[in-house]
CSV table of C-alpha atoms and ligand atoms in Angstrom, one decimal:
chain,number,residue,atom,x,y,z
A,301,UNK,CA,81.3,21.7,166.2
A,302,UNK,CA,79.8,21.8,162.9
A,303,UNK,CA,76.2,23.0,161.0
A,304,UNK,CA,74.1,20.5,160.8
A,305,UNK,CA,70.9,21.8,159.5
A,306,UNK,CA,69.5,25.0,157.7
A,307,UNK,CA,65.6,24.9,157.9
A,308,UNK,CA,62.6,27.1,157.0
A,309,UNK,CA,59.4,26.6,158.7
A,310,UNK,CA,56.4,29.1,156.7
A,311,UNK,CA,53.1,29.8,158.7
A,312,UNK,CA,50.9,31.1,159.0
A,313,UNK,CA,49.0,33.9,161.3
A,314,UNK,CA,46.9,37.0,161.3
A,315,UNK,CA,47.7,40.7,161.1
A,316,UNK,CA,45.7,44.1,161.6
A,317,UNK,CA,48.1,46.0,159.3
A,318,UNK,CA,47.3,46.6,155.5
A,319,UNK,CA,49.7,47.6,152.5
A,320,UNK,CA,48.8,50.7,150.5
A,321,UNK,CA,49.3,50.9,147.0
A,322,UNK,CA,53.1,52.2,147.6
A,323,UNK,CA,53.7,49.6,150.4
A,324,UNK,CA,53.8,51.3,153.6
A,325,UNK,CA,51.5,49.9,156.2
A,326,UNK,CA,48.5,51.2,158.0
A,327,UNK,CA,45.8,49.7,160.5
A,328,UNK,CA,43.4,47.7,158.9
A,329,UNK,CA,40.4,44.8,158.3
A,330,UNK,CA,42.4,41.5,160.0
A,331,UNK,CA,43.3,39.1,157.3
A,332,UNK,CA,46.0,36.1,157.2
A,333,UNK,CA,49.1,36.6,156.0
A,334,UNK,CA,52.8,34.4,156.5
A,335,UNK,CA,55.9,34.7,158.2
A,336,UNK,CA,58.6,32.4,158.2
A,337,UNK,CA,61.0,30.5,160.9
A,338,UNK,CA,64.8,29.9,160.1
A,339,UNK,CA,66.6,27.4,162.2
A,340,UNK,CA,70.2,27.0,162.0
A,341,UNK,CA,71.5,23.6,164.2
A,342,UNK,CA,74.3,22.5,165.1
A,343,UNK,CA,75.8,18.3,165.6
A,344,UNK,CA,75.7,19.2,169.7
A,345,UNK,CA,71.8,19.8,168.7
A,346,UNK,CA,71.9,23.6,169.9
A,347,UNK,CA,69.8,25.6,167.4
A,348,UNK,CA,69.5,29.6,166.5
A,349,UNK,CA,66.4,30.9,165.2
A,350,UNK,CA,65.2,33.9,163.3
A,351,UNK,CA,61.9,35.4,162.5
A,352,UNK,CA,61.5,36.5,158.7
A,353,UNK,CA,59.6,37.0,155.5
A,354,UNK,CA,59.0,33.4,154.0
A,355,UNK,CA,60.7,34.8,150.6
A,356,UNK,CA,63.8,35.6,152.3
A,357,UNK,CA,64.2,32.2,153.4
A,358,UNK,CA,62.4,30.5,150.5
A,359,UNK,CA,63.9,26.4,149.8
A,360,UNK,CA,65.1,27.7,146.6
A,361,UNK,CA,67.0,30.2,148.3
A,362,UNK,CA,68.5,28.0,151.0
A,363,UNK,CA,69.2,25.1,148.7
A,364,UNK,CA,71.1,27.0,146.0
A,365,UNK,CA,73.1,29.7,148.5
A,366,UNK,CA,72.8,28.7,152.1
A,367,UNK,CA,73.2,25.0,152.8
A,368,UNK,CA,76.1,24.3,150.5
A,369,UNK,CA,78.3,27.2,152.2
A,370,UNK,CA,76.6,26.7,155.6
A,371,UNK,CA,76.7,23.1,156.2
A,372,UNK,CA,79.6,21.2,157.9
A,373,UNK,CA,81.1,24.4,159.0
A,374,UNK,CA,82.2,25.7,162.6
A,375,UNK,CA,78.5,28.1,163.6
A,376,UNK,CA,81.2,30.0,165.6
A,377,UNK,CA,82.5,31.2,162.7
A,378,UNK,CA,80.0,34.3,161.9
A,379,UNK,CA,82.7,36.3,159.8
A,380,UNK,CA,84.0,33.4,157.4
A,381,UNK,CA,80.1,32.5,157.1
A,382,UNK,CA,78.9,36.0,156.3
A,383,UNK,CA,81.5,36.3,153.6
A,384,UNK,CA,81.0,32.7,152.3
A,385,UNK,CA,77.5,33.7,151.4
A,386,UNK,CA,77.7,36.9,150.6
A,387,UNK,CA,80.1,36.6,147.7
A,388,UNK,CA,76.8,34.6,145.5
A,389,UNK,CA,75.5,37.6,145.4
A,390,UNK,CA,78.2,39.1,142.8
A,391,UNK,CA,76.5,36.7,140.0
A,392,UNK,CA,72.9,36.8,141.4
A,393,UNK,CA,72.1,39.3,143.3
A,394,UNK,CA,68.5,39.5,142.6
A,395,UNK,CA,68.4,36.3,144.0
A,396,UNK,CA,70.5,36.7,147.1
A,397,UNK,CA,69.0,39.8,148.6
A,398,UNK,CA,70.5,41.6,151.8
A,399,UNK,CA,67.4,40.5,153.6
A,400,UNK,CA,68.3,36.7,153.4
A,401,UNK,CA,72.6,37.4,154.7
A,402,UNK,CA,70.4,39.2,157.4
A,403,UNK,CA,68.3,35.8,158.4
A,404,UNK,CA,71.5,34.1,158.2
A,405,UNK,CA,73.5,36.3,160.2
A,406,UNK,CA,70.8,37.0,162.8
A,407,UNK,CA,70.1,33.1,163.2
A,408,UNK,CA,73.9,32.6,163.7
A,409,UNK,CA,74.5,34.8,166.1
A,410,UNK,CA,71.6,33.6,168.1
A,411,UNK,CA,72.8,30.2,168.2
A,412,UNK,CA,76.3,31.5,169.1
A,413,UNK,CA,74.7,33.4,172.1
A,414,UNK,CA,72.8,29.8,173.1
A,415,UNK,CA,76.5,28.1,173.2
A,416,UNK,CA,77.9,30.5,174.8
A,417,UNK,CA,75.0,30.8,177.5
A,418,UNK,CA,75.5,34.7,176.6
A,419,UNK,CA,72.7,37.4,175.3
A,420,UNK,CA,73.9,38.7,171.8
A,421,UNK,CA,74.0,42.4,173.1
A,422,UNK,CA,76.8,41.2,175.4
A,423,UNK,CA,78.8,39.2,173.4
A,424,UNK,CA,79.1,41.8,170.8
A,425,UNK,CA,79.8,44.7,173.2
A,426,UNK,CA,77.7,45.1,175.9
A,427,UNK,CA,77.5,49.0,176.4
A,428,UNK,CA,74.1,49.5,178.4
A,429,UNK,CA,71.4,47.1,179.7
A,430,UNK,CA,68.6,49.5,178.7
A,431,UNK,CA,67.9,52.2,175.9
A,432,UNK,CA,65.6,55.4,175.6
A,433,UNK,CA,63.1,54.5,172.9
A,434,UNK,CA,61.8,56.6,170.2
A,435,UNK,CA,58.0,56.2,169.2
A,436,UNK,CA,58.5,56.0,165.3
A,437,UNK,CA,54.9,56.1,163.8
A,438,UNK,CA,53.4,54.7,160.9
A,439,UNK,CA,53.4,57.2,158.1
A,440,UNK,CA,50.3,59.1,157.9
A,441,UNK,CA,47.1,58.4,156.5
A,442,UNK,CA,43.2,59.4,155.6
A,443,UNK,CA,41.3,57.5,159.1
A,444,UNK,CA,39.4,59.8,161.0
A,445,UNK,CA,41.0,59.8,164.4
A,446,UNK,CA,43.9,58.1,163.3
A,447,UNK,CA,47.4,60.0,161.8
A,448,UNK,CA,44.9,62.1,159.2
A,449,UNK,CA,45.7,65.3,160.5
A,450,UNK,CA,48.2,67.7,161.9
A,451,UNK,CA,45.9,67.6,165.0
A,452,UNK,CA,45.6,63.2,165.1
A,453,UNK,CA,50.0,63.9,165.4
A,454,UNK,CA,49.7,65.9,168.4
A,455,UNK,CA,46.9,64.1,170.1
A,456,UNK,CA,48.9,60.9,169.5
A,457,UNK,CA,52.3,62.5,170.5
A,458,UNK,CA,51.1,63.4,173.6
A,459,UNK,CA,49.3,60.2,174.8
A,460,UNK,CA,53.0,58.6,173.4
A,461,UNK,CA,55.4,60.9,175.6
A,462,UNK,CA,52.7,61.9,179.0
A,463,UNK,CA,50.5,58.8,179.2
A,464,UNK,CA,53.2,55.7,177.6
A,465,UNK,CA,56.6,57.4,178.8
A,466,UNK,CA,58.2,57.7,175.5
A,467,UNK,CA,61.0,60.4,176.0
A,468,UNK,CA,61.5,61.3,172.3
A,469,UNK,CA,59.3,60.6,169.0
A,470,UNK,CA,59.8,60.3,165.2
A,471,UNK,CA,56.7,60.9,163.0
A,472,UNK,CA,56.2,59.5,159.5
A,473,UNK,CA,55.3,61.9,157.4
A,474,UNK,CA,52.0,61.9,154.6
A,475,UNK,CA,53.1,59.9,151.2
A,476,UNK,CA,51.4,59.1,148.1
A,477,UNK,CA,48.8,57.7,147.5
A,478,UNK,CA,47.2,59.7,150.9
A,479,UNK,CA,45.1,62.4,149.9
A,480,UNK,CA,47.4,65.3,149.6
A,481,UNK,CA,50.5,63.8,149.8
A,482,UNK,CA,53.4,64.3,149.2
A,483,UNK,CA,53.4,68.1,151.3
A,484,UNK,CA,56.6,69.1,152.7
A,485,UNK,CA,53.6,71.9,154.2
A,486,UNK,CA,51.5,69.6,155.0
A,487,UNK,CA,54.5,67.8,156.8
A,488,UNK,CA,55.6,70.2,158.0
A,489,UNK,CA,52.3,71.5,159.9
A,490,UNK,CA,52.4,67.7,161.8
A,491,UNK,CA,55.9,68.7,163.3
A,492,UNK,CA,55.2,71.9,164.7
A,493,UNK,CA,51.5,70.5,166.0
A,494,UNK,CA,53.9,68.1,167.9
A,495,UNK,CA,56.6,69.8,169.1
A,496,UNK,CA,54.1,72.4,170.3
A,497,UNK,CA,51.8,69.2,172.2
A,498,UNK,CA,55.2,67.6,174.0
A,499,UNK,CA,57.1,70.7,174.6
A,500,UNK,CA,60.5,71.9,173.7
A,501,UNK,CA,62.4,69.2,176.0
A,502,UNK,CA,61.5,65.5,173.9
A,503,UNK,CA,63.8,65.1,170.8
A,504,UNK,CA,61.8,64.7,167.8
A,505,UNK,CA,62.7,63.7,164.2
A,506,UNK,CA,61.3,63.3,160.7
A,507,UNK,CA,60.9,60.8,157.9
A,508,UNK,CA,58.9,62.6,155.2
A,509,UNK,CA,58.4,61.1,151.5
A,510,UNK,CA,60.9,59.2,150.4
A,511,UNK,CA,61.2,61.0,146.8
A,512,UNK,CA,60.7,65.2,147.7
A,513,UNK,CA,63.2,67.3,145.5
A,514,UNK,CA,66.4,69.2,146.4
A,515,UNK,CA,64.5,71.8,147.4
A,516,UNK,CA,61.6,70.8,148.8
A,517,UNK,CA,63.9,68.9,151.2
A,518,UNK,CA,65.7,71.9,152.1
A,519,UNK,CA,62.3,73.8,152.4
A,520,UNK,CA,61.6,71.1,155.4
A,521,UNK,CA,65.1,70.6,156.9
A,522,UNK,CA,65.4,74.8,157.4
A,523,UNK,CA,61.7,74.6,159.2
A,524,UNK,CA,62.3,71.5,161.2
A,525,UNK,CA,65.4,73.2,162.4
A,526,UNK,CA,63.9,76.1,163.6
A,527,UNK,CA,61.6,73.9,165.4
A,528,UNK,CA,64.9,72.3,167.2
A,529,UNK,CA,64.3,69.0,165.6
A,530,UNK,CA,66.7,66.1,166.7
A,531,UNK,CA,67.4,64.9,162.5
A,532,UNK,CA,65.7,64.4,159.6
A,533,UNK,CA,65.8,60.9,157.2
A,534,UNK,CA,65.5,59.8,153.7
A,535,UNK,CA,64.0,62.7,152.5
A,536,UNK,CA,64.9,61.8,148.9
A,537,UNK,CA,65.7,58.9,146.9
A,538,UNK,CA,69.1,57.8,148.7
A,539,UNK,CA,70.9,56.3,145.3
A,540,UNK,CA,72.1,60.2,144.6
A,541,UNK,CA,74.8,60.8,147.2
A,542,UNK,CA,75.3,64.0,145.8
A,543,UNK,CA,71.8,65.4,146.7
A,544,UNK,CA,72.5,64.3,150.1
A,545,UNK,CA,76.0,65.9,150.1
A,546,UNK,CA,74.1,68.9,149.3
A,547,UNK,CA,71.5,69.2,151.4
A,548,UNK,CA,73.8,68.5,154.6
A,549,UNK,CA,76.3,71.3,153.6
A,550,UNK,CA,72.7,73.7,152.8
A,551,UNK,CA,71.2,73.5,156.4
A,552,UNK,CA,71.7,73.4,160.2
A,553,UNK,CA,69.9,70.1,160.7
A,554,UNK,CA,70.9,66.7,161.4
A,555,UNK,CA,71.0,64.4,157.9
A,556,UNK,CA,70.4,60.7,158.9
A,557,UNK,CA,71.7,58.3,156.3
A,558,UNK,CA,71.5,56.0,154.2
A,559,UNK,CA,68.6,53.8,155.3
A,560,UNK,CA,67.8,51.6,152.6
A,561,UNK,CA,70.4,52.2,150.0
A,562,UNK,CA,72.2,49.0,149.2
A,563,UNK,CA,76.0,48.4,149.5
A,564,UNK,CA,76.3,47.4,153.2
A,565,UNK,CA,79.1,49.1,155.5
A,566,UNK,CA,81.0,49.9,151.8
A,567,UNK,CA,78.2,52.4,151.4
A,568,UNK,CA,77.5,54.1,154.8
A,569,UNK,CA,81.8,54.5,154.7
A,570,UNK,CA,81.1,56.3,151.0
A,571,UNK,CA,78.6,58.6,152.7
A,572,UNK,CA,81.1,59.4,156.2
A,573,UNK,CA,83.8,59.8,153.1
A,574,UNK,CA,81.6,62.8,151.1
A,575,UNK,CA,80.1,64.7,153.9
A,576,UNK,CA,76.5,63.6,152.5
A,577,UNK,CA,75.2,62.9,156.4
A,578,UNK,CA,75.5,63.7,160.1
A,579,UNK,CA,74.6,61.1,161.6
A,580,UNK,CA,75.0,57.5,160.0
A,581,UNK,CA,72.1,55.0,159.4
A,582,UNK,CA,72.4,51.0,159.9
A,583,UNK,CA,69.8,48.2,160.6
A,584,UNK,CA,70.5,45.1,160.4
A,585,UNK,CA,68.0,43.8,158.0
A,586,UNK,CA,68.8,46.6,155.6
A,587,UNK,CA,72.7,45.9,155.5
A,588,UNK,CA,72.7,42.0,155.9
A,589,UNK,CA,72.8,41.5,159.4
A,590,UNK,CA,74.5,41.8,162.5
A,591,UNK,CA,78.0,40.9,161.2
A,592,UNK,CA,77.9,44.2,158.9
A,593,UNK,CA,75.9,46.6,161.2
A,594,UNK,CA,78.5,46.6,163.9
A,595,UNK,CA,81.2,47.4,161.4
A,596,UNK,CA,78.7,50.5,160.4
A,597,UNK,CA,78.6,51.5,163.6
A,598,UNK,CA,82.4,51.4,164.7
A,599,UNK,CA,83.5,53.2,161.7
A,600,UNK,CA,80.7,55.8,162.3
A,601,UNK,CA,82.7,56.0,166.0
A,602,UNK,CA,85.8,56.4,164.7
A,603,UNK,CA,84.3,59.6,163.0
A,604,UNK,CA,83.1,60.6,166.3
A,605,UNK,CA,79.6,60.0,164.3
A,606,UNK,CA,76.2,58.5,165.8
A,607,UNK,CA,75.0,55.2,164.2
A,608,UNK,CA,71.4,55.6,164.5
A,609,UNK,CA,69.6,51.9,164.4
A,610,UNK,CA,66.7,51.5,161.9
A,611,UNK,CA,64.4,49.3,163.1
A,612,UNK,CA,62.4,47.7,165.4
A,613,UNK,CA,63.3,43.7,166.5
A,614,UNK,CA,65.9,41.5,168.8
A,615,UNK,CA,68.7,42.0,166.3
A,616,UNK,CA,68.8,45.7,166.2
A,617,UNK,CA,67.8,45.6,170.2
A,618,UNK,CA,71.0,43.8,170.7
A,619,UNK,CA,72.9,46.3,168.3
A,620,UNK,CA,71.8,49.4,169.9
A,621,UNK,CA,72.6,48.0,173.4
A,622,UNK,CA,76.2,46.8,172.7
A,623,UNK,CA,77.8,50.3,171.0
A,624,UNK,CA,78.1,53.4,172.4
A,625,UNK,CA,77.5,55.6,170.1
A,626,UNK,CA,73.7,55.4,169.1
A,627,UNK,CA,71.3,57.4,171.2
A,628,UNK,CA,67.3,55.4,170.7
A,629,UNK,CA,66.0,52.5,170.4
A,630,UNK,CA,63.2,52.8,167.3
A,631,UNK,CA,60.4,51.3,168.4
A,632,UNK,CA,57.2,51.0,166.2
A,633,UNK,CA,55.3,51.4,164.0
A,634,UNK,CA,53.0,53.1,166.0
A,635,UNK,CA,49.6,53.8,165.5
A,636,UNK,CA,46.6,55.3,168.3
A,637,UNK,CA,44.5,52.6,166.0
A,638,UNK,CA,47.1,49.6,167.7
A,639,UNK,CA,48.1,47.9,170.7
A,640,UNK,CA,52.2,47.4,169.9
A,641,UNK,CA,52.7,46.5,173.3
A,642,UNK,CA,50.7,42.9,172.5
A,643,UNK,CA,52.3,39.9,171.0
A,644,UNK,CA,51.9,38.7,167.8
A,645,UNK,CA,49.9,34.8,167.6
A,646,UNK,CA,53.6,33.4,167.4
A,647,UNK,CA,55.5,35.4,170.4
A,648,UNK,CA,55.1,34.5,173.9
A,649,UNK,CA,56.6,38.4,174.2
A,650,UNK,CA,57.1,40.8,172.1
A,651,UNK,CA,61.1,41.6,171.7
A,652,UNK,CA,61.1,45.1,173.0
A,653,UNK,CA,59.2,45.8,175.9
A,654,UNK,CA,59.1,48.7,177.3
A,655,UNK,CA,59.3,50.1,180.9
A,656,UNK,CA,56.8,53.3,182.1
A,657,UNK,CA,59.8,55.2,181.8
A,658,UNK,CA,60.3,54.9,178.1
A,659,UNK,CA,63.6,52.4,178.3
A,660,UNK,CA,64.2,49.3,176.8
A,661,UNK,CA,66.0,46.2,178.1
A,662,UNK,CA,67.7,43.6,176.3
A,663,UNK,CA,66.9,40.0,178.1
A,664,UNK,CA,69.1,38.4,180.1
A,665,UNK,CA,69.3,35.0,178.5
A,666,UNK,CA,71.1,33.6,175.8
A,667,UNK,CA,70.7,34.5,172.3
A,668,UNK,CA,69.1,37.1,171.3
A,669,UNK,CA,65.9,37.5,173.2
A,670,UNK,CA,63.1,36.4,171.0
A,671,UNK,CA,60.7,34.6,172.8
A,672,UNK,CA,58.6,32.4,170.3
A,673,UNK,CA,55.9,29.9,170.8
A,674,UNK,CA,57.2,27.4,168.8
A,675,UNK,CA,54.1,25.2,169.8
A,676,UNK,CA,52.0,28.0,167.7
A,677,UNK,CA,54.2,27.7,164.6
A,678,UNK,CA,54.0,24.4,164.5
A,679,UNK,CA,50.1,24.1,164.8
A,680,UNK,CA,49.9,26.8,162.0
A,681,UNK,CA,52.7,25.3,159.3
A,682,UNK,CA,52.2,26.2,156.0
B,1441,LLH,O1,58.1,54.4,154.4
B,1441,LLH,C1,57.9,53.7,155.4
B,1441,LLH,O2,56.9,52.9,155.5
B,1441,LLH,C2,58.8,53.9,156.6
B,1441,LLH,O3,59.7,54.8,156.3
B,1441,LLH,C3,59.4,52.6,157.0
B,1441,LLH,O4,60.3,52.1,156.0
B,1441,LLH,C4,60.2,52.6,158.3
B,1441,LLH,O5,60.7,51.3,158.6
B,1441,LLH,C5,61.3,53.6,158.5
B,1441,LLH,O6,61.8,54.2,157.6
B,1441,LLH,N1,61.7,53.7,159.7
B,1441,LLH,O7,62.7,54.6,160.1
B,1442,MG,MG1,63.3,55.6,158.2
């Protein structure tokens, strides 16, 4: 069996969510915006696809990278491919982003699991065939009503955990350019409004600013503890390992790390190595895929260390359900503002849905559970 094809498909649909000036998203004015298709096929005429970022996938990318190492080769082959690609990025790596191995990864493995006639989360383990979910919110902002207020947290934590059935919950904290922000105070009056609305029994965690200080991250870590929280993530800028080294040897609470720091397995190995987490962090878009977050999460095992998933999506769905040692699902970004539960224009279902009881099942079929209405990107190609 051989590749036959590497293909992008850009279109186009709309979105409620806007980008502040820093990048993180909120509820907004609906406007039009892109996403991107990647289809890998095979000579039998099976295909895997993967939902994207056009740039990731962009024709200069493929052309240059993808399809010369891609096509003509056995799709089985996930490890040789990864690698085959992967090593371009030692002489352009601001070309070849993690992001793009992830499409590639994510779209081969989905193809592997339609051959095979085998969900992903199987085929790569197949610990549990459903997950607690975390509601992970979007970080907070200035909407009346909305995440504006230590108050807005608890109102929203406790529609999340007694009305939708989550059964533990991760607020984003305030960051610039929100009025106020950043607050490790401010942040911190959000977490105890919510652990007093939901109670002492729900697990609850933090992401605050990305960028707070040695101590201002200590400052939070000491008060979440007291307030029995579950972990705290990315508190600072994850390049210095040190700080994080630190910071875990200063306090009782969980450390979560590194979420977006680049270097793959190599790194999260480098942060086991120094002590500078608790628990370990992979997703599979931030570490280049599938192929690569597994590896993350069996050396975090071998540590007798959780590999907590970052991310919403089939990929790290079918991650979370094949190891054993990961305890949520992340599912968000939520928002009282939106309805996550309904598809986007180009899903016939969303990836992740979720029971009244807070789990989350992987499908049943082959692949790895997307379900997109390919008739809708077709009708709205770029
Ligand atoms: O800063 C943000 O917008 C969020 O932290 C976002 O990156 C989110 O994906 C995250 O970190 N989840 O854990
Ligand atoms: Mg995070």
């Amino acid at each position: 069996m051989k590749i036959e094809t590497v293909t992008a498909k850009v279109f186009r649909h709309r979105t409620g969510i806007v980008r502040d000036s820093d990048g993180h998203g909120h509820p907004g004015a609906e406007s039009q915006t892109t996403s991107a298709l990647l289809t890998i096929t095979a000579n039998t005429g099976a295909s895997g696809h993967i939902l994207t970022r056009a740039p990731d996938v962009s024709d200069a990318v493929l052309g240059r990278f993808v399809r010369p190492n891609l096509t003509g080769e056995d799709p089985l082959c996930t490890e040789r491919l990864w690698y085959k690609v992967y090593k371009w990025q030692r002489l352009s790596g601001g070309l070849l982003t993690d992001r793009t191995l992830a499409a590639i990864d994510l779209a081969l493995w989905d193809l592997k699991g339609k051959l095979a006639g085998q969900p992903v989360w199987k085929l790569i383990g197949g610990y549990r065939n459903k997950i607690p979910a975390y509601a992970s919110t979007m970080c907070g902002d200035d909407l009346p009503g909305g995440l504006a207020t230590p108050e807005d947290y608890a109102a929203f934590a406790e529609w999340c955990v007694k009305t939708r059935g989550y059964r533990a919950m991760k607020l984003h904290g305030w960051m610039p350019p929100m009025p106020g922000a950043p607050d490790p105070r401010k942040d911190y009056a959000a977490c105890a409004a919510v652990r007093e609305a939901v109670g002492p029994d729900i697990p609850l965690m933090l992401d605050p600013h990305h960028f707070y200080s040695r101590t201002d991250a200590l400052w939070l870590a000491n008060k979440l503890a007291a307030l029995d929280f579950r972990w705290m993530e990315e508190p600072m800028e994850e390049a210095s390992i040190s700080a994080y080294k630190w910071l875990t040897r200063s306090t009782t609470l969980n450390i979560l790390g590194p979420e977006t720091m680049t270097g793959k397995h190599w790194t999260r190995a480098e942060w086991v190595r120094h002590g500078a987490c608790d628990l370990i962090r992979a997703g599979v878009w931030d570490v280049g895929g599938l192929t690569p977050a597994l590896k993350v999460a069996n050396m975090a095992e071998s540590f007798h260390m959780a590999c907590e998933i970052h991310g919403t999506g089939a990929g790290n769905l079918s991650l979370a359900c094949a190891i054993p040692n990961t305890s949520f699902y992340e599912r968000g970004l939520l928002h009282p503002f939106l309805d996550y539960d309904a598809p986007a224009p180009y899903q016939n279902r969303i990836d992740d849905e979720m029971d009244a009881e807070g789990f989350v099942h992987p499908r049943a079929g082959s692949g790895l559970g997307q379900d997109i209405d390919m008739d809708y990107v077709e009708a709205n190609l770029v």
